[in-house]
Structure formats: structure tokens, C-alpha cells
XYZ file of C-alpha atoms in Angstrom:
345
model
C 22.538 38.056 0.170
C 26.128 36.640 -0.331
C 26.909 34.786 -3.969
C 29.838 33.595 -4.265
C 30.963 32.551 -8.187
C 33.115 29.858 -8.224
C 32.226 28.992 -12.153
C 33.546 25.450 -13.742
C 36.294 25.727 -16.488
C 35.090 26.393 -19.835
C 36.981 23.471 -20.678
C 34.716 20.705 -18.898
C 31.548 22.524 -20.558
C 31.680 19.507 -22.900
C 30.630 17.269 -19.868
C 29.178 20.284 -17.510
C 26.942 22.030 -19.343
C 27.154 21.670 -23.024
C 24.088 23.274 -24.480
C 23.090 26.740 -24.193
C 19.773 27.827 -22.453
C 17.415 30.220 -21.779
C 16.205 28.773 -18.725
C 12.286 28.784 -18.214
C 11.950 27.550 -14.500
C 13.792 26.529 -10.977
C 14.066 22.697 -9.923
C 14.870 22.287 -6.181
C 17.036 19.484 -5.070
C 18.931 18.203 -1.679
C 22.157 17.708 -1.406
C 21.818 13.856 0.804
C 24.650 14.939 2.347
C 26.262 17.372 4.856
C 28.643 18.962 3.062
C 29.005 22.871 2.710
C 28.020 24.910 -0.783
C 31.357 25.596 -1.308
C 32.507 21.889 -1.122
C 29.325 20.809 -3.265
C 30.229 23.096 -6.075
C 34.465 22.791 -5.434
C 33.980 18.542 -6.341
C 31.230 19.173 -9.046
C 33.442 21.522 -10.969
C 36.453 19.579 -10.747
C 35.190 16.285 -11.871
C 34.479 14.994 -15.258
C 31.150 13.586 -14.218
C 27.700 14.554 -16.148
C 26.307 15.626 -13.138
C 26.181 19.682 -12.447
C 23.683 21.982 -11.034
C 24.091 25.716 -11.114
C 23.959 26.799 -7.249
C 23.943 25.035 -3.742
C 22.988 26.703 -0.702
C 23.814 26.318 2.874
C 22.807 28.031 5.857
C 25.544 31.167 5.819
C 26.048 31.362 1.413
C 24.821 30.593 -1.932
C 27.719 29.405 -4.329
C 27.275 29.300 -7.758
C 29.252 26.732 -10.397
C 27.583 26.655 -13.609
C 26.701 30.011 -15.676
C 22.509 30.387 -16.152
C 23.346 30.870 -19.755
C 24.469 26.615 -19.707
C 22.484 24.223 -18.968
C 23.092 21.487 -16.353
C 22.717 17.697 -15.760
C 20.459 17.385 -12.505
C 16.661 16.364 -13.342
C 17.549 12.746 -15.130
C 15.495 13.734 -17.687
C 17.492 12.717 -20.420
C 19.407 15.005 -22.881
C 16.314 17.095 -24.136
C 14.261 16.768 -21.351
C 12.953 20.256 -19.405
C 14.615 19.992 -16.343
C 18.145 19.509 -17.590
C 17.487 21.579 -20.531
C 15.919 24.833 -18.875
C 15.982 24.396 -15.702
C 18.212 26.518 -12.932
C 19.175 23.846 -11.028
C 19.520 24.657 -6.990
C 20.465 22.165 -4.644
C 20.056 22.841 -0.762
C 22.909 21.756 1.853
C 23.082 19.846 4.774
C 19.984 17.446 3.835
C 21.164 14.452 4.988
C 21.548 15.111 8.992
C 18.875 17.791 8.757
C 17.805 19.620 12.200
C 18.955 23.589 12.250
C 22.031 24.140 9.553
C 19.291 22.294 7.178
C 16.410 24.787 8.286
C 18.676 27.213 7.683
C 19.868 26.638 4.742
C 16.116 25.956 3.390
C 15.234 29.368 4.796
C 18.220 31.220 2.516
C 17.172 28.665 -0.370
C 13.680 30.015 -0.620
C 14.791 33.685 -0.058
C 17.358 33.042 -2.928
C 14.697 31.232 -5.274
C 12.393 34.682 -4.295
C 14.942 36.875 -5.289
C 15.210 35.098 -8.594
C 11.356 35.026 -9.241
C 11.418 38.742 -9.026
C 14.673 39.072 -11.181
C 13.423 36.793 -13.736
C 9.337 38.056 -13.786
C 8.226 34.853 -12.630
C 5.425 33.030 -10.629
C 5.443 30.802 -8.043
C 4.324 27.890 -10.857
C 7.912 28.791 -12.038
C 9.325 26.778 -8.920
C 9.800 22.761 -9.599
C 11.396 20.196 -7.859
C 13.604 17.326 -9.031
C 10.443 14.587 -8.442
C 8.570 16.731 -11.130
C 10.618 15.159 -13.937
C 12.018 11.808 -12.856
C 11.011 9.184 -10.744
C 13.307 10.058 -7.543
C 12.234 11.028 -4.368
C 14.222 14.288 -4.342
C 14.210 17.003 -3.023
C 14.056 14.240 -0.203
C 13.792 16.166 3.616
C 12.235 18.912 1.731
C 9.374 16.989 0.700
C 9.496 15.122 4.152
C 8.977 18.538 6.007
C 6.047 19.194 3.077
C 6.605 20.691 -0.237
C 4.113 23.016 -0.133
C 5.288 24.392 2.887
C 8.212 25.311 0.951
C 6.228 27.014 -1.723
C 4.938 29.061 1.205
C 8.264 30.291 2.121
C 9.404 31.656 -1.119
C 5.629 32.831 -1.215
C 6.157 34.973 1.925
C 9.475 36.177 0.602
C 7.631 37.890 -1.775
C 4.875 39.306 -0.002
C 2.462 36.838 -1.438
C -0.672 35.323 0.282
C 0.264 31.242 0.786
C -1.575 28.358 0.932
C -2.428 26.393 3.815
C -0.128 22.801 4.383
C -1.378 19.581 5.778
C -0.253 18.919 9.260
C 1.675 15.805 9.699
C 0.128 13.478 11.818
C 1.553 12.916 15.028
C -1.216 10.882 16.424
C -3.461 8.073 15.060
C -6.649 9.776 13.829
C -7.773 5.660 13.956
C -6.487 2.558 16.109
C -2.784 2.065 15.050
C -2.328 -1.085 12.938
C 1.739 -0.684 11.697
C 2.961 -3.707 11.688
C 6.722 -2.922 11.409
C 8.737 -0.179 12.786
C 12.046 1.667 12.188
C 15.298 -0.243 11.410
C 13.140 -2.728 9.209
C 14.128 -3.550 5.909
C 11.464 -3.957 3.948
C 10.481 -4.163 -0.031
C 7.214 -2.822 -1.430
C 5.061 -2.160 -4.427
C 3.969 1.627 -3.570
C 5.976 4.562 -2.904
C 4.111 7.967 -1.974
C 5.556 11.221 -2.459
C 4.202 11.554 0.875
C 2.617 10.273 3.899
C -0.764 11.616 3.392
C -1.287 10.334 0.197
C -2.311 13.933 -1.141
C 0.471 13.624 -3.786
C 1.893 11.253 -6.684
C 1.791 7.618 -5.881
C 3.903 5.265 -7.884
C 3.969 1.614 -8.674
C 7.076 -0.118 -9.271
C 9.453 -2.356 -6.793
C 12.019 -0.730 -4.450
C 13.269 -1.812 -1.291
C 14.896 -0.058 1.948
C 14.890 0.205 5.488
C 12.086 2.452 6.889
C 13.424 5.540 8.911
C 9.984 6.824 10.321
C 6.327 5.453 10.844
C 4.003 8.146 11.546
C 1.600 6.347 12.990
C -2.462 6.719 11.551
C -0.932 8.212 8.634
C -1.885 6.943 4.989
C 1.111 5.859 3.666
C 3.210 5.582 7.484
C 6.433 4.205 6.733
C 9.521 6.242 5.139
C 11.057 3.980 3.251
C 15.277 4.864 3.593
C 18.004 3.551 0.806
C 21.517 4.430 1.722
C 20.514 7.050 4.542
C 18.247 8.856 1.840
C 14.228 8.901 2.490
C 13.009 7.643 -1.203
C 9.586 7.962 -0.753
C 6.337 6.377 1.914
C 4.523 3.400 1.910
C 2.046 1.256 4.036
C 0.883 -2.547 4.781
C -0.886 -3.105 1.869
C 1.998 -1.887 -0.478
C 4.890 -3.995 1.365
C 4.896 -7.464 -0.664
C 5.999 -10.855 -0.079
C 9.249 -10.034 -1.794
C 11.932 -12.681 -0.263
C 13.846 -9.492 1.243
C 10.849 -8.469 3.200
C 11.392 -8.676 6.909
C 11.343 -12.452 7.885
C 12.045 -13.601 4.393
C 15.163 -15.631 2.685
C 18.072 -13.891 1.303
C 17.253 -12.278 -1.968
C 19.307 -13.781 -4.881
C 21.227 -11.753 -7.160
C 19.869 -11.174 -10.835
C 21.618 -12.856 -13.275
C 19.604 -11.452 -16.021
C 17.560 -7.878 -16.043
C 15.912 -7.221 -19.121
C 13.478 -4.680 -17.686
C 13.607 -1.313 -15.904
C 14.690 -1.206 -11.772
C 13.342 1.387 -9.793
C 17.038 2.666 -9.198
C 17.426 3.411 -12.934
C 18.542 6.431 -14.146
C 17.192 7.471 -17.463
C 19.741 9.595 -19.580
C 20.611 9.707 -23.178
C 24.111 9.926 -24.362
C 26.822 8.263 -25.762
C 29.811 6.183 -24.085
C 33.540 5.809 -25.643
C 35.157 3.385 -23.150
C 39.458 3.683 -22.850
C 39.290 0.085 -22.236
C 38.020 -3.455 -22.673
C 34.379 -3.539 -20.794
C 32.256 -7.036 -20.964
C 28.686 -6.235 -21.736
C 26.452 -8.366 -19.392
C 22.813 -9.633 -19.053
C 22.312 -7.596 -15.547
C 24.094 -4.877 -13.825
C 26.058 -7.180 -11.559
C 29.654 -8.816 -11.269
C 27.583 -12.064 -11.332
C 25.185 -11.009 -14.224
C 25.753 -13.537 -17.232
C 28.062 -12.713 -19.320
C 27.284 -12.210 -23.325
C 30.990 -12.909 -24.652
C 30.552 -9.428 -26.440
C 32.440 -6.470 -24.856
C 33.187 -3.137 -26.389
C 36.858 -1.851 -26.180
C 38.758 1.563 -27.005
C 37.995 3.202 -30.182
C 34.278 2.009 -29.917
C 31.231 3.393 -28.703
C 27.884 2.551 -27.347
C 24.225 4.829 -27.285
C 23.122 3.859 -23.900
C 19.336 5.076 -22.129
C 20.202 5.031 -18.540
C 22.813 3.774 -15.985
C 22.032 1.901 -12.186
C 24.955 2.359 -9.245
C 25.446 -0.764 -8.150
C 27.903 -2.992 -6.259
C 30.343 0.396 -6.530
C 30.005 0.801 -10.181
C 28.378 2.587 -12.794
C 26.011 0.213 -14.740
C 25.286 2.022 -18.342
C 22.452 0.038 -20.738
C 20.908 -0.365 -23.740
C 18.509 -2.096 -25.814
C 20.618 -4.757 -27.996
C 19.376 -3.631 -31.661
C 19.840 -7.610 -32.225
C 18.004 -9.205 -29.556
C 15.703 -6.724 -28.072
C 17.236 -7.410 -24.738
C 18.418 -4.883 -22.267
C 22.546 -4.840 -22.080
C 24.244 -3.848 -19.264
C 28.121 -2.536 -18.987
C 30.271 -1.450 -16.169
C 31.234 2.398 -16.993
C 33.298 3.427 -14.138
C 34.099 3.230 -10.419
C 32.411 4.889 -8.146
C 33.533 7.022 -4.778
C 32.488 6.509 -1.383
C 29.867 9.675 -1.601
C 28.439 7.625 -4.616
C 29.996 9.844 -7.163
C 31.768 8.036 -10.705
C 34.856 9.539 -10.289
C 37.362 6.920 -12.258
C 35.004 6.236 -15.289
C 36.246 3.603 -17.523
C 36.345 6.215 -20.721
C 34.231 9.242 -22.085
C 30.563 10.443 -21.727
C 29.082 12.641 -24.319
């Protein structure tokens, strides 16, 4: 098994992986794109960005950027939480386009994650995925082609007896009654970590375009956002939200005092380089407060939303009790913040 070490500087620990660990458990990610391991962990380590994992994997080569001994930001967890905190972090290639460099790359993944169980002396219950500890569909084709399935891989890697995986429906096991099919843009209520409903279901509001209807299926409709499956819904969980299919264009928030379902929890502290205008919403358009902060301040902030290219940090105003939201940086056409308007820590 090839690992390559191409290790980030010592000096970007600070925004990398600042904390020590004694890790206690694997989380599983996708990449949601189709770049190789080497280019995953070549931008991650030469960005300033507090996002890092430890290893991605693609279908010839595991590479690995962060030391086990460091922690890594990956499971949006927040600064103590277990993922980031003690959790290898291993993100598998290629998941955006799928088909056989994916299956491939899956195949080395669970070999790899094997290989580590033994290493380590750990179980199969050792082996999480990103889902487990915030709400993002994610590892997203993994747990389209069935999570357990996975589990079975690594399973057979090590010469362990598996457990069986439910079939995905390919024809109605009742008259079909989908009333919307792919291309659709849709917004609903429910998102199911998968179609059979066997798994976590959430309540919240998200919208997308659905990518797949499997029809007869529980929750039938894979519900897309930016070429990235988020999770499954059905008819009964697609609302009467005015960007549902047929509806009127769907204003933009002036005010958001509560939390989206595109929020990002994390915990840490923001020093901007610059004058930044705190707002009421996470938008251009979002009213503005008249406060800002401005170099040789700082903020606390919870979480952060990407939004209209930008990174959108907030915070509960210790004043008001309202939510504040600030522009933090610019982001990059794969999505990343690479020209943030000052220091994260």
C-alpha cells in the first residue's frame, strides 16, 4: 500500500492542526470533487484555511498532510468536539463524478481504514463518518451507494463476517406516486440520510435540485446543492416554500436571527486586517447595524454560512440577543476561503 507524506509546515499548525491528540476513532469524508490525493492535500497544506484532514485517497495512492499526533478541522464539530478533536480524518477522492476512479478509490479507502484498525487495535465501531457529528450529508456518494456497505468492505479486509445491506430499490414495491423528477428545484422540511428511511431523519429547511428519484422508495428524491447530494426526501416533506417548483422568486433575507441549514457550527475567534460591517443576515443586502469591527479588534463567533462568494462568520450580540452576521473572507471557485479578510484562531 503506497503512502505518500506530504506533511503541512509546522508553521501553519496554528491554523492546521493546533492541538495535540491521541486520536480515538476514523471519520470518513468525500472529497465533492474530482481532484487527485495529491492535489487535495498540495491546496490544504498551503492555505491558511481552518480546514485540514489528515489523508485523502484516490484510486492509485493514499497521501497524507497532517501528522496523527495533530488534530484536524474536518467534522464541524466545533473546537472541542470529538471529531475534530480525535478523530483521523480521511477523505476519499473523486466523489463528485463518481463511476470507477470513485469505486476505486473507495475500495483502497476501506483497505487503508483496515490496515489502520489492525495497527491501532480497533473495532469496526471505531469507523465514523462526517454525518455522525454534524448535520451534513457527508460522506455524500458514500452514503448514496449505502454506508453500511462500506462498513462491509473494511469488514472483509479484515477477515470479518459483515452484515447484510438493504438493496436499493430499483422498482416500485407500490404504484409510483413522485410527483417531480430530476432537474427540479425544490425546498423541503425532511432530509433522510437515506432513501429507505432506515437511518437519521432530520427536520429543518434546505432547498436544492433533486439529482435522483428512486421510484417506490421511502424518501425518493436526492435532494442536490451545488452538484453535492445533501441528503433524501419525499412528497410529504417538500413544502409550499415560494422556491418550490411553480412558486415566486424567493426574496432575500434581510434579517436572520436563527440557525440555516447551511450553517456551520465552529468555535473560534476572528481578528479582521480590515474594516468589516456587521449585518442582520449573511447577505450583501442584509440590513446593516452601523457597527463594524476593524483591525486591532476581535470577535468570538459560533459558526460561519458560504454565501453569495463569501464567508459569513456570526454571533450572538451579548447586547441584543440577536444573531450578527460579518463577511470574513472571499471565497474560491472550489468554495474554499482563500483571501480571508484577517486571522482565525
Amino acid at each position: 500500500m503506497n503512502i505518500v507524506k506530504n506533511l503541512v509546515s509546522p508553521s501553519l499548525y496554528y491554523c492546521k492542526c493546533p492541538y495535540s491528540m491521541n486520536p480515538t476513532r476514523i471519520v470518513v469524508h468525500n472529497t465533492a470533487n474530482d481532484a487527485s490525493a495529491r492535489n487535495e492535500i498540495q491546496y490544504m497544506i498551503n492555505n491558511r484555511n481552518e480546514v485540514s484532514y489528515h489523508y485523502a485517497v484516490d484510486d492509485k495512492e493514499i497521501v497524507q498532510g497532517i501528522p496523527e499526533n495533530r488534530n484536524a478541522w474536518h467534522a464541524g464539530d466545533g473546537g472541542n468536539g470529538l471529531g475534530n478533536r480525535q478523530g483521523i480524518a480521511i477523505e476519499i477522492c473523486y466523489s463528485r463524478s463518481g463511476g470507477a476512479r470513485f469505486d476505486a478509490a473507495e475500495a483502497l479507502a476501506a483497505k487503508f481504514i483496515a490496515s489502520k484498525l489492525k495497527e491501532k487495535g480497533w473495532g469496526i465501531g471505531q469507523v465514523t463518518k462526517h454525518q455522525d457529528y454534524s448535520n451534513k450529508y457527508c460522506p455524500h456518494r458514500t452514503l448514496d451507494k449505502g454506508w453500511q456497505r462500506f462498513l462491509n468492505m473494511i469488514q472483509a479486509e479484515l477477515g470479518q463476517t459483515t452484515q447484510s445491506s438493504p438493496s436499493t430499490p430499483s422498482t416500485p414495491n407500490a404504484p409510483s406516486g413522485e410527483k417531480y423528477s430530476t432537474g427540479t428545484p425544490i425546498c423541503t422540511n425532511t432530509l433522510s440520510v437515506n432513501c429507505y428511511g432506515t437511518g437519521k431523519v432530520y427536520k429543518g429547511d434546505w432547498n436544492g435540485t433533486i439529482g435522483r428519484v428512486i421510484k417506490g422508495a421511502k424518501y425518493p428524491y436526492r435532494v442536490d446543492r451545488n452538484g453535492v447530494a445533501i441528503g433524501w426526501t419525499n412528497d410529504t416533506g417538500i413544502d409550499t416554500d415560494p422556491h418550490i417548483p411553480g412558486g415566486s422568486t424567493q426574496s432575500v433575507q434581510t434579517v436572520l436571527n436563527g440557525i440555516p441549514s447551511d450553517f456551520n457550527r465552529e468555535s473560534a475567534t476572528f481578528y479582521p486586517n480590515t474594516t468589516l460591517k456587521i449585518r442582520k443576515a449573511p447577505t450583501e443586502k442584509g440590513i446593516d447595524t452601523g457597527l463594524y469591527y476593524s483591525n486591532g479588534m476581535s470577535v468570538r463567533y459560533d459558526g460561519y454560512v458560504k454565501r453569495e462568494g463569501f464567508v459569513w462568520i456570526s454571533w450572538i450580540s451579548a447586547s441584543t440577543g440577536e444573531r450578527r452576521w460579518m463577511k470574513a473572507g472571499v471565497l474560491n471557485s472550489k468554495g474554499y476561503n482563500t483571501n480571508p479578510y484577517g486571522r482565525f484562531a
